[in-house]
Coordinates of C-alpha atoms and ligand atoms in Angstrom, one line a residue:
M1 CA -19.0 55.2 61.6
M2 CA -19.7 53.6 58.4
F3 CA -20.9 49.9 58.6
G4 CA -20.2 47.3 56.0
Y5 CA -17.5 49.1 54.2
G6 CA -13.6 49.0 54.5
G7 CA -14.1 52.6 54.8
K8 CA -11.2 54.0 52.6
I9 CA -10.5 54.8 49.0
L10 CA -6.8 54.2 48.2
R11 CA -5.2 56.4 45.4
I12 CA -1.9 55.6 43.9
D13 CA -0.2 57.9 41.4
L14 CA 2.2 55.7 39.6
T15 CA 4.0 58.7 38.0
S16 CA 5.0 60.2 41.2
G17 CA 5.2 57.1 43.2
T18 CA 2.9 58.4 45.9
H19 CA -0.4 57.2 47.5
Q20 CA -3.0 58.5 49.8
A21 CA -6.1 57.0 51.5
E22 CA -9.3 59.1 52.0
P23 CA -12.6 58.1 53.7
V24 CA -15.5 56.8 51.6
S25 CA -18.3 59.3 52.0
E26 CA -21.8 58.0 53.1
K27 CA -23.4 59.8 50.1
L28 CA -21.0 57.8 47.8
A29 CA -22.2 54.6 49.5
R30 CA -25.9 55.5 49.3
E31 CA -26.0 56.5 45.8
Y32 CA -23.6 54.2 44.3
I33 CA -23.6 51.2 46.7
G34 CA -20.1 49.9 45.8
G35 CA -18.4 47.8 43.0
R36 CA -19.4 48.8 39.6
G37 CA -21.3 52.0 41.2
F38 CA -18.1 53.1 42.7
V39 CA -16.2 52.4 39.4
A40 CA -18.5 54.3 37.3
K41 CA -18.7 57.4 39.4
I42 CA -14.8 57.6 39.9
L43 CA -14.3 57.1 36.3
Y44 CA -16.8 59.7 35.2
D45 CA -15.4 62.2 37.8
E46 CA -11.8 61.6 37.4
V47 CA -10.9 60.5 34.0
P48 CA -10.5 63.6 31.9
K49 CA -12.7 63.9 28.7
G50 CA -11.0 62.7 25.6
A51 CA -8.3 60.6 27.7
D52 CA -6.3 58.1 25.7
P53 CA -7.4 54.6 27.3
L54 CA -3.7 53.6 27.1
G55 CA -2.3 57.0 28.4
P56 CA -1.4 57.8 31.8
E57 CA -4.4 60.1 32.3
N58 CA -6.8 57.1 32.2
A59 CA -7.6 55.3 35.5
V60 CA -7.9 51.8 36.8
V61 CA -10.3 51.6 39.5
M62 CA -10.8 48.5 41.5
A63 CA -13.9 48.3 43.8
S64 CA -15.4 45.8 46.1
G65 CA -19.0 46.1 47.4
P66 CA -20.5 46.0 50.7
L67 CA -21.4 42.4 50.7
A68 CA -18.0 41.5 49.9
G69 CA -16.0 39.6 52.7
T70 CA -19.1 39.3 54.8
F71 CA -21.3 36.2 55.6
A72 CA -23.4 37.1 52.7
P73 CA -23.2 34.1 50.3
A74 CA -21.0 34.5 47.3
G75 CA -19.7 37.9 48.4
G76 CA -16.5 37.5 46.4
K77 CA -16.7 39.8 43.5
V78 CA -14.4 42.7 42.9
H79 CA -15.1 45.2 39.8
F80 CA -12.1 46.5 37.5
G81 CA -13.0 49.4 35.2
A82 CA -11.3 52.1 33.0
K83 CA -12.1 53.9 29.9
S84 CA -11.9 50.8 27.8
P85 CA -9.2 50.6 24.9
A86 CA -11.4 48.1 23.3
T87 CA -14.3 50.4 22.8
G88 CA -13.2 53.9 23.6
G89 CA -16.1 54.2 25.9
Y90 CA -17.1 53.0 29.5
G91 CA -15.5 49.7 30.5
D92 CA -15.5 47.5 33.5
S93 CA -15.5 43.5 34.3
N94 CA -16.0 41.7 37.4
M95 CA -13.7 39.1 38.8
G96 CA -14.4 36.4 41.5
G97 CA -11.9 34.7 43.7
H98 CA -10.7 36.2 47.0
F99 CA -9.3 39.7 46.1
A100 CA -12.6 41.8 47.1
A101 CA -12.5 40.2 50.6
E102 CA -8.8 41.0 51.0
M103 CA -9.4 44.5 50.0
K104 CA -12.0 45.0 52.5
Y105 CA -10.1 43.4 55.2
A106 CA -7.0 45.8 54.2
G107 CA -9.5 48.7 54.8
Y108 CA -10.3 49.7 51.1
D109 CA -13.5 49.7 49.3
A110 CA -11.7 51.1 46.1
I111 CA -8.2 51.5 44.7
V112 CA -7.7 54.0 42.1
L113 CA -4.5 53.8 39.9
K114 CA -3.5 57.0 37.9
G115 CA -0.3 57.9 35.8
A116 CA 2.2 55.5 34.8
A117 CA 5.2 53.8 36.4
A118 CA 8.6 54.4 34.6
G119 CA 9.2 50.6 34.4
P120 CA 7.7 47.3 35.1
S121 CA 6.1 47.3 38.6
I122 CA 4.3 45.5 41.1
I123 CA 2.1 47.2 43.8
V124 CA 2.2 45.4 47.1
I125 CA -0.6 46.4 49.9
E126 CA -0.5 45.3 53.3
D127 CA -3.2 47.0 55.3
G128 CA -2.1 50.7 55.4
K129 CA 1.4 49.9 53.9
V130 CA 1.5 50.6 50.2
Q131 CA 4.7 50.0 48.1
I132 CA 5.4 50.2 44.5
K133 CA 8.2 47.9 43.8
D134 CA 10.3 46.8 40.8
G135 CA 8.4 44.1 38.8
S136 CA 11.0 43.3 36.2
K137 CA 11.3 39.7 37.6
Y138 CA 7.7 39.1 36.6
W139 CA 7.5 40.9 33.5
S140 CA 6.8 38.9 30.4
K141 CA 5.9 35.9 32.5
G142 CA 2.4 34.3 32.1
A143 CA -0.3 35.7 34.3
I144 CA -0.7 32.6 36.2
E145 CA 3.1 31.8 36.4
A146 CA 3.6 35.4 37.7
E147 CA 1.0 34.8 40.5
R148 CA 2.7 31.8 41.4
M149 CA 6.1 33.5 41.6
M150 CA 4.6 36.3 43.8
K151 CA 2.9 34.0 46.3
D152 CA 6.2 32.2 46.6
D153 CA 7.9 35.6 47.1
L154 CA 5.3 37.4 49.3
G155 CA 3.5 34.4 50.9
E156 CA 0.3 32.5 50.3
D157 CA -1.8 35.0 52.3
F158 CA -1.5 37.7 49.6
Q159 CA -4.3 37.9 47.1
I160 CA -2.7 38.9 43.7
A161 CA -4.2 40.2 40.4
T162 CA -1.8 39.9 37.4
I163 CA -1.7 40.6 33.7
G164 CA -0.1 38.4 31.2
P165 CA 2.2 39.3 28.2
A166 CA -1.2 40.3 26.3
G167 CA -1.7 43.1 29.0
E168 CA 2.0 44.0 28.7
N169 CA 1.8 44.6 25.0
Q170 CA -1.6 46.4 25.3
V171 CA -3.7 44.0 23.5
V172 CA -7.2 45.7 23.7
F173 CA -8.9 42.5 25.0
A174 CA -6.3 41.6 27.7
C175 CA -7.8 40.5 30.8
V176 CA -6.8 40.8 34.7
S177 CA -6.1 37.4 36.2
H178 CA -6.4 36.2 39.7
D179 CA -6.6 32.9 41.9
F180 CA -4.9 30.9 39.1
G181 CA -7.8 31.1 36.7
R182 CA -10.3 33.6 37.7
Q183 CA -10.3 36.7 35.5
A184 CA -11.8 40.4 35.1
G185 CA -12.0 39.4 31.5
R186 CA -13.7 42.0 29.5
T187 CA -13.1 45.4 28.0
G188 CA -9.3 45.3 28.1
I189 CA -8.6 46.3 31.7
G190 CA -5.3 44.2 31.3
A191 CA -4.1 46.4 28.6
V192 CA -4.7 49.6 30.7
L193 CA -2.7 48.1 33.5
G194 CA 0.0 47.2 30.9
S195 CA 0.1 50.8 29.9
K196 CA 0.8 51.9 33.3
K197 CA 3.5 49.3 33.7
V198 CA 1.8 47.4 36.4
K199 CA 2.3 43.8 36.2
A200 CA 0.3 42.9 39.4
I201 CA -1.4 44.1 42.7
A202 CA -1.0 42.1 45.6
I203 CA -3.0 42.7 48.6
R204 CA -3.2 41.5 52.3
G205 CA -5.6 42.7 55.0
T206 CA -5.7 41.7 58.6
Q207 CA -8.3 44.1 59.8
G208 CA -12.1 43.5 60.3
F209 CA -14.8 46.1 59.3
P210 CA -17.8 46.7 61.3
L211 CA -21.3 45.4 60.4
A212 CA -24.4 47.3 61.5
D213 CA -26.2 44.2 63.1
P214 CA -23.8 41.1 63.0
E215 CA -26.3 38.8 64.4
K216 CA -28.8 39.6 61.8
V217 CA -26.2 39.3 59.0
I218 CA -25.4 35.7 60.2
K219 CA -29.2 34.8 60.3
K220 CA -29.9 36.3 57.0
G221 CA -26.8 34.8 55.5
K222 CA -27.6 31.4 56.9
E223 CA -31.2 31.9 55.3
I224 CA -29.7 32.3 51.9
Y225 CA -27.2 29.5 52.4
D226 CA -29.9 27.1 53.4
A227 CA -31.9 28.2 50.5
A228 CA -29.1 27.3 48.1
F229 CA -28.3 24.1 49.7
A230 CA -31.8 23.0 49.5
H231 CA -32.1 23.7 45.8
P232 CA -32.2 20.7 43.6
A233 CA -30.0 22.4 40.8
L234 CA -27.2 22.9 43.2
K235 CA -25.5 19.4 42.5
E236 CA -25.5 20.0 38.8
W237 CA -23.8 23.3 39.3
Q238 CA -21.3 21.8 41.6
D239 CA -20.7 18.9 39.1
Y240 CA -20.3 20.8 35.9
G241 CA -20.0 24.5 36.7
T242 CA -21.3 26.8 33.8
A243 CA -20.1 24.4 31.3
G244 CA -23.2 22.4 32.2
V245 CA -25.3 24.4 29.9
T246 CA -23.3 23.8 26.9
T247 CA -25.6 21.1 25.3
W248 CA -28.6 23.1 26.4
A249 CA -27.4 26.1 24.5
N250 CA -27.0 24.0 21.4
S251 CA -30.3 22.4 21.8
I252 CA -32.1 25.8 21.9
A253 CA -30.1 27.0 18.9
A254 CA -27.8 29.5 20.8
F255 CA -24.5 28.0 20.5
P256 CA -22.0 30.1 18.6
T257 CA -20.6 27.9 15.8
K258 CA -17.7 28.8 13.3
N259 CA -17.7 32.4 13.9
F260 CA -21.5 32.7 14.4
Q261 CA -22.1 31.4 10.9
T262 CA -24.7 29.2 12.6
S263 CA -26.2 28.6 16.1
Y264 CA -26.1 24.8 16.2
M265 CA -22.8 22.7 16.5
E266 CA -22.8 19.1 15.2
G267 CA -20.9 17.2 17.9
N268 CA -21.3 19.7 20.5
E269 CA -21.8 16.7 23.1
A270 CA -18.0 16.4 23.0
L271 CA -17.7 19.8 24.8
S272 CA -20.5 19.2 27.5
G273 CA -20.0 19.4 31.2
E274 CA -20.5 15.9 31.4
E275 CA -17.7 15.2 29.1
M276 CA -15.6 17.7 31.1
R277 CA -16.4 15.8 34.4
K278 CA -15.7 12.5 32.9
R279 CA -12.4 13.4 31.1
I280 CA -10.6 16.4 32.6
I281 CA -11.9 17.6 35.8
I282 CA -9.6 17.3 38.9
T283 CA -11.3 19.2 41.6
D284 CA -13.7 22.0 42.2
K285 CA -13.1 25.7 43.2
A286 CA -15.2 28.3 44.9
C287 CA -14.7 32.1 45.2
F288 CA -15.0 33.4 48.7
G289 CA -18.0 32.4 50.7
C290 CA -19.7 30.6 47.8
P291 CA -21.8 27.4 48.0
M292 CA -21.9 26.8 44.5
A293 CA -18.4 26.2 43.7
C294 CA -18.8 26.5 40.0
G295 CA -15.1 26.6 39.4
K296 CA -13.6 23.5 37.9
Y297 CA -9.9 22.7 37.8
S298 CA -8.8 20.4 35.0
H299 CA -6.0 18.5 33.6
T300 CA -5.9 18.3 29.8
K301 CA -3.8 16.5 27.3
T302 CA -4.3 16.7 23.5
G303 CA -1.6 15.5 21.1
K304 CA 1.6 17.2 22.0
Y305 CA -0.1 19.7 24.4
E306 CA -0.8 19.0 28.1
A307 CA -1.8 21.6 30.9
Y308 CA -3.6 22.3 34.2
V309 CA -6.1 25.0 33.8
E310 CA -9.1 26.3 35.7
G311 CA -12.2 25.9 33.4
P312 CA -13.2 25.7 30.7
E313 CA -16.3 27.8 31.6
Y314 CA -19.4 28.0 29.3
E315 CA -18.3 31.2 27.6
T316 CA -15.0 29.5 26.7
T317 CA -16.7 26.3 25.5
A318 CA -18.9 28.6 23.3
L319 CA -16.4 31.1 21.9
V320 CA -13.2 29.1 21.7
G321 CA -15.0 25.6 21.3
G322 CA -18.0 26.1 19.0
N323 CA -16.9 29.4 17.5
C324 CA -13.5 28.0 16.5
L325 CA -15.0 24.5 15.9
L326 CA -12.6 22.7 18.3
P327 CA -13.8 19.1 18.4
S328 CA -12.9 18.1 22.0
I329 CA -12.9 19.4 25.6
E330 CA -9.3 18.6 25.8
D331 CA -8.7 21.0 22.9
V332 CA -10.9 23.8 24.5
A333 CA -9.3 23.4 27.9
Y334 CA -5.7 23.8 26.2
A335 CA -6.7 26.7 24.3
N336 CA -8.2 28.0 27.7
Y337 CA -4.8 27.4 29.2
V338 CA -2.9 29.3 26.6
M339 CA -5.2 32.2 26.7
D340 CA -5.2 32.4 30.5
E341 CA -1.4 32.5 30.8
L342 CA -1.1 34.9 27.9
G343 CA -3.8 37.1 29.6
L344 CA -6.3 37.1 26.9
D345 CA -10.0 37.3 27.5
T346 CA -11.4 33.9 26.2
I347 CA -14.7 35.7 25.0
S348 CA -13.0 38.2 22.8
G349 CA -10.0 36.0 22.2
G350 CA -12.2 33.2 20.9
G351 CA -14.2 35.8 18.8
V352 CA -11.0 37.3 17.2
A353 CA -9.5 33.9 16.5
A354 CA -12.7 32.7 14.8
F355 CA -12.9 36.1 12.8
A356 CA -9.4 35.4 11.5
L357 CA -10.2 32.0 10.5
E358 CA -13.3 33.2 8.5
C359 CA -11.1 35.7 6.9
V360 CA -8.8 33.0 5.9
E361 CA -11.8 30.8 4.5
K362 CA -12.9 33.9 2.6
G363 CA -9.5 34.7 1.2
I364 CA -9.4 37.9 3.0
L365 CA -6.3 36.7 4.9
S366 CA -3.9 34.1 3.4
K367 CA -1.0 31.9 4.7
D368 CA 1.3 34.9 3.7
D369 CA -0.1 36.6 6.6
F370 CA 0.7 33.6 8.9
E371 CA 4.2 32.9 8.3
G372 CA 3.3 30.3 5.7
R373 CA 0.8 28.4 8.0
D374 CA -2.4 27.0 6.8
L375 CA -4.9 28.0 9.4
K376 CA -8.3 26.5 9.6
F377 CA -11.4 26.0 11.9
G378 CA -11.3 22.9 14.2
D379 CA -7.7 22.8 14.6
I380 CA -6.0 23.5 18.0
E381 CA -2.8 24.3 16.5
S382 CA -4.3 27.3 14.5
V383 CA -6.0 28.6 17.6
V384 CA -2.9 28.4 19.8
Y385 CA -0.8 29.9 16.9
L386 CA -3.3 32.8 16.7
C387 CA -3.2 33.4 20.5
H388 CA 0.6 33.8 20.6
L389 CA 0.7 35.9 17.4
I390 CA -2.0 38.4 18.9
A391 CA -0.5 38.4 22.4
S392 CA 3.0 39.2 20.9
R393 CA 1.4 41.6 18.4
K394 CA 3.7 40.1 15.7
G395 CA 2.8 40.7 12.0
I396 CA -1.0 40.5 11.4
G397 CA -1.3 39.8 15.2
D398 CA -0.9 43.5 15.6
L399 CA -4.0 44.3 13.7
L400 CA -6.0 41.3 15.4
A401 CA -4.8 42.7 18.7
Q402 CA -7.1 45.8 18.3
G403 CA -10.3 43.5 18.2
V404 CA -12.6 42.5 15.3
K405 CA -14.1 46.0 14.7
K406 CA -11.0 47.6 14.0
A407 CA -9.3 44.8 12.2
S408 CA -12.4 44.6 9.9
Q409 CA -12.4 48.4 9.3
A410 CA -8.5 47.9 8.3
L411 CA -9.2 44.6 6.1
G412 CA -12.2 45.7 4.5
K413 CA -13.6 43.3 1.8
G414 CA -16.9 42.9 3.5
S415 CA -15.3 41.6 6.7
D416 CA -17.5 43.9 8.8
H417 CA -20.2 41.6 8.0
F418 CA -18.9 38.8 10.2
A419 CA -17.0 41.0 12.8
I420 CA -19.2 39.8 15.5
Q421 CA -19.2 42.8 18.0
V422 CA -21.3 45.7 19.4
K423 CA -19.5 49.0 20.3
G424 CA -16.3 47.3 19.6
L425 CA -16.6 44.4 22.2
E426 CA -16.7 40.9 20.8
W427 CA -20.3 39.2 21.2
S428 CA -20.6 36.8 24.2
G429 CA -21.5 33.2 24.1
Y430 CA -25.1 33.2 23.1
E431 CA -26.2 33.2 19.5
S432 CA -29.3 35.5 19.6
W433 CA -30.6 35.5 15.9
W434 CA -33.7 33.8 17.3
A435 CA -33.8 35.4 20.7
P436 CA -34.8 39.1 20.3
A437 CA -34.8 40.0 24.1
N438 CA -31.2 38.4 24.3
M439 CA -30.3 40.1 21.1
L440 CA -31.6 43.4 22.5
A441 CA -29.7 42.9 25.9
Y442 CA -26.3 42.5 24.2
M443 CA -27.0 45.3 21.8
T444 CA -27.7 47.8 24.7
C445 CA -25.3 46.4 27.0
D446 CA -23.2 49.4 28.4
V447 CA -19.8 48.0 27.9
G448 CA -20.5 46.4 24.3
S449 CA -22.1 43.0 23.8
H450 CA -21.8 41.2 27.1
H451 CA -24.0 38.7 29.1
S452 CA -23.0 40.0 32.5
R453 CA -25.7 43.0 32.4
A454 CA -28.5 41.1 31.1
W455 CA -29.1 37.7 29.8
A456 CA -32.6 37.1 28.4
I457 CA -32.7 34.0 26.5
T458 CA -35.0 32.0 28.9
H459 CA -37.4 35.0 28.6
D460 CA -37.5 34.5 24.9
I461 CA -38.3 31.0 25.1
A462 CA -40.9 31.4 28.0
V463 CA -42.9 34.2 26.2
G464 CA -42.3 33.2 22.5
R465 CA -39.4 33.9 20.3
E466 CA -41.3 35.7 17.8
Q467 CA -43.1 38.1 20.1
M468 CA -41.6 41.6 20.4
E469 CA -44.1 43.0 23.1
G470 CA -42.7 43.1 26.6
K471 CA -39.1 42.3 25.5
A472 CA -37.8 45.7 26.1
R473 CA -39.3 46.0 29.5
R474 CA -37.9 42.6 30.7
V475 CA -34.4 43.5 29.3
I476 CA -34.5 46.7 31.2
E477 CA -35.4 44.9 34.4
L478 CA -32.5 42.6 34.1
Q479 CA -30.1 45.3 33.2
H480 CA -30.9 46.8 36.7
I481 CA -30.8 43.5 38.5
R482 CA -27.6 41.9 37.4
P483 CA -25.6 45.1 37.7
M484 CA -27.1 45.5 41.2
F485 CA -25.0 42.4 42.1
D486 CA -21.9 44.1 40.8
M487 CA -22.5 47.0 43.0
L488 CA -23.1 44.8 46.1
G489 CA -19.9 43.0 45.5
A490 CA -21.7 39.6 45.2
C491 CA -22.0 36.9 42.4
R492 CA -25.4 36.7 40.9
L493 CA -25.4 33.1 40.0
P494 CA -27.1 32.0 43.2
W495 CA -30.1 34.1 42.1
V496 CA -29.9 33.2 38.4
E497 CA -29.6 29.6 39.0
L498 CA -31.0 28.6 42.2
G499 CA -33.6 31.2 42.3
I500 CA -32.5 32.9 45.6
D501 CA -35.2 35.7 46.3
L502 CA -34.0 39.1 45.4
N503 CA -35.3 40.7 48.5
H504 CA -32.9 38.7 50.6
Y505 CA -30.2 40.7 48.9
A506 CA -31.7 44.1 50.0
D507 CA -32.4 42.8 53.4
I508 CA -28.8 41.8 53.9
F509 CA -27.4 44.9 52.6
S510 CA -29.4 46.8 55.2
V511 CA -28.3 44.7 58.1
I512 CA -24.7 44.9 57.0
T513 CA -24.7 48.6 56.2
G514 CA -27.5 50.0 58.5
I515 CA -28.7 51.6 55.5
D516 CA -32.6 51.0 55.3
Y517 CA -32.9 50.1 51.7
K518 CA -35.4 47.8 50.0
L519 CA -34.9 46.2 46.7
E520 CA -36.5 49.0 44.7
D521 CA -33.8 51.4 46.3
L522 CA -31.1 49.2 45.1
L523 CA -32.6 48.9 41.7
H524 CA -33.0 52.7 41.6
A525 CA -29.2 53.0 42.3
S526 CA -28.6 50.5 39.5
E527 CA -30.6 52.5 36.9
R528 CA -28.7 55.7 38.2
V529 CA -25.3 53.8 37.2
W530 CA -26.9 52.7 33.9
N531 CA -27.6 56.2 32.9
L532 CA -24.2 57.5 34.1
T533 CA -22.3 55.0 32.0
R534 CA -24.5 56.0 29.0
A535 CA -23.4 59.7 29.6
F536 CA -19.9 58.6 29.9
W537 CA -20.0 57.2 26.4
K538 CA -21.6 60.4 25.1
R539 CA -19.0 62.4 26.7
E540 CA -16.1 60.4 25.3
V541 CA -17.5 59.5 21.8
P542 CA -19.3 62.5 20.5
E543 CA -21.1 60.6 17.7
F544 CA -22.3 58.0 20.1
G545 CA -26.1 57.2 19.8
R546 CA -28.5 54.6 18.3
S547 CA -26.1 53.3 15.8
F548 CA -23.7 52.1 18.5
D549 CA -26.5 49.7 19.6
Y550 CA -26.9 47.7 16.3
P551 CA -25.5 44.3 16.1
P552 CA -23.3 43.2 13.3
P553 CA -25.0 42.7 9.9
R554 CA -24.8 39.0 9.8
F555 CA -27.4 39.0 12.6
Y556 CA -30.0 40.7 10.6
K557 CA -29.1 40.0 7.0
E558 CA -28.4 36.3 7.1
E559 CA -30.8 33.4 7.9
I560 CA -29.6 30.8 10.2
P561 CA -28.4 28.0 8.0
T562 CA -28.6 24.9 10.2
G563 CA -30.0 23.4 13.4
P564 CA -33.4 24.0 15.2
A565 CA -33.5 27.7 14.2
R566 CA -32.8 27.1 10.7
G567 CA -34.4 29.9 8.3
H568 CA -34.9 32.5 11.2
K569 CA -33.4 35.9 11.2
I570 CA -34.2 39.3 12.9
P571 CA -35.1 41.8 10.5
M572 CA -33.9 45.4 10.8
E573 CA -37.4 46.5 11.4
D574 CA -37.7 44.5 14.4
L575 CA -34.4 45.6 15.7
D576 CA -35.5 49.2 15.4
K577 CA -38.7 48.4 17.0
L578 CA -37.0 46.8 20.0
L579 CA -34.9 49.8 20.3
D580 CA -37.8 52.3 20.1
D581 CA -39.5 50.5 23.0
Y582 CA -36.4 50.3 24.9
Y583 CA -35.6 54.0 24.6
Q584 CA -38.9 55.1 25.3
L585 CA -39.2 52.8 28.5
R586 CA -35.8 54.1 29.7
G587 CA -36.9 57.8 29.2
W588 CA -34.3 58.4 26.6
T589 CA -34.4 60.1 23.1
R590 CA -35.0 58.4 19.9
D591 CA -31.2 58.5 19.6
G592 CA -30.7 56.6 22.7
L593 CA -29.6 59.4 24.9
P594 CA -30.8 60.1 28.6
T595 CA -33.0 63.0 28.7
M596 CA -32.4 65.8 31.2
E597 CA -35.7 65.0 33.2
K598 CA -34.3 61.4 33.4
L599 CA -31.0 62.5 34.6
L600 CA -32.5 64.9 37.2
A601 CA -34.8 62.3 38.6
L602 CA -32.0 60.0 39.1
G603 CA -29.8 62.6 40.9
L604 CA -27.2 63.0 38.1
D605 CA -27.2 66.8 38.3
F606 CA -23.4 66.8 37.6
V607 CA -24.0 65.3 34.2
V608 CA -26.7 68.0 33.5
R609 CA -24.1 70.5 34.5
D610 CA -21.7 68.9 32.1
L611 CA -24.6 69.7 29.5
D612 CA -24.0 73.4 30.1
S613 CA -20.3 73.2 29.6
G614 CA -20.8 71.3 26.4
A615 CA -19.2 68.1 27.6
V616 CA -22.4 66.1 27.0
A617 CA -23.8 68.1 24.5
A618 CA -26.4 66.1 22.9
V619 CA -28.3 64.6 26.0
G620 CA -31.6 65.8 26.2
A621 CA -31.6 66.9 22.6
Ligands
SF4_1 FE1 -17.7 32.2 42.0 FE2 -19.1 30.5 40.6 FE3 -19.7 30.9 43.2 FE4 -20.2 32.9 41.4 S1 -21.1 30.8 41.7 S2 -19.1 33.1 43.3 S3 -18.4 32.5 39.9 S4 -17.8 29.9 42.4

């Protein structure tokens, strides 16, 4: 018997309308733990080389983890993954709420969708009963509106993941939405679901799953809860959520402002967590089993616009607020609502909107491209208009729907200089011109520039922003720690923000699963997955290598023009030095590819076998 797991992988073939469940093997659990680990292994094994990300041969994998649905604090994370339509490489994104726990209670550690339905569909799962139903009624509805409709139709007990019109129209940064405002936002998984004609997945589970030592799970879980409740920073997180760091990010010159033209926003206090609490928050929300309740539910009214929305979170105040120069928290919350309903990732959505606005400012796009409208930074109407244009893919919206990398390649005129992305994924909400470790973390992130894998700005400040020594080592440590949480199915914020001891997570994993792992065993598994996703990239994108880890030219060619970091930039030589250190410490080649020795040491023999068949031709070169 396997402890701590639902025990099954559910496979659904949308083309034939069939499904089957198979047991999770102990080998998979030991080597890949769950969540992101399962997603990466299944995608590597089952998505054929060269698959069109928006074709039926791509797969969408949803995976919870062993901590999900247990007494382990904040065990509410599910991972969604696919070959990314945004980047063409490995893609995944995690989502809070209650979906992960419900999957486990229905008996599933992973759900794999392949093929494509003939028409708009929803998937309804109740324990072992799996149905693919007509979804026409919900198609073209907003992501949150559709969730409400489905709860009304199916019952409140169902946990539901939906896509919005952006996903239906295969915008490459379309997200998956759940729990009226939680999203698997990044890498365009919503577009992959749209390409499969899947509007929603609804799941309900009524079963339990066995724990290796239930008493110890409760004891260890309580120990972690007690540590969280005793922490002095907890109240601030409960009051302001992630938006509480908005003014801090500005004060340390890390706040994306006007399409990353600078790192300091005048008037940023208007977007702060304090203003948010004072002006728009109605109540607080938590994911499954979470003591932090960082979710904020708000009511916003600005001019002719009014809405209820979960958020904004920090990344939205940064990318939609600072980056589009919106002057009030009400404006940011309204744009957040529009993006949530349309099913657009607010990070990429804010990045693409700001890119378009800079194109207008520089005369690369004009009002002729926008039905005669004068678009400008700082204008909520411009941002709302752009969101609808992109989600519907009308006119120039069709180009912007492909993300800033492809849009800049098509527009030319030097727009690649300010297309703020890595590997095709728009940059997360920390300006890093004056934060080399954070810059390296976003450059080398395995889904494109994203904060979830490693976030190192506090390290930059602690050890000195100018110092390069030691930065690569710290980034690698973080790139194994944060994704470890994604494998466990737990939220990392209690560790990041409340300092919960990492060893607790290995302890609770062991008493849940009966697998006697120490922290280093979990981190070793995390490193295995990191190398596997790098190999996935090389297999899918033959030219993949060092050049894919460089940031956009703005970051190494311009100096920061305003704020506390004024005059700073990171020269290319420093970026190359950081990459040299990083590759060497990882045991990779100078072009950033895992060596055969490294792959074998991590038990990735099957990747080495692909070497022989030519699938990963340059690995180890
Ligand atoms: Fe969800 Fe926030 Fe808790 Fe993490 S800290 S589990 S995101 S409520």
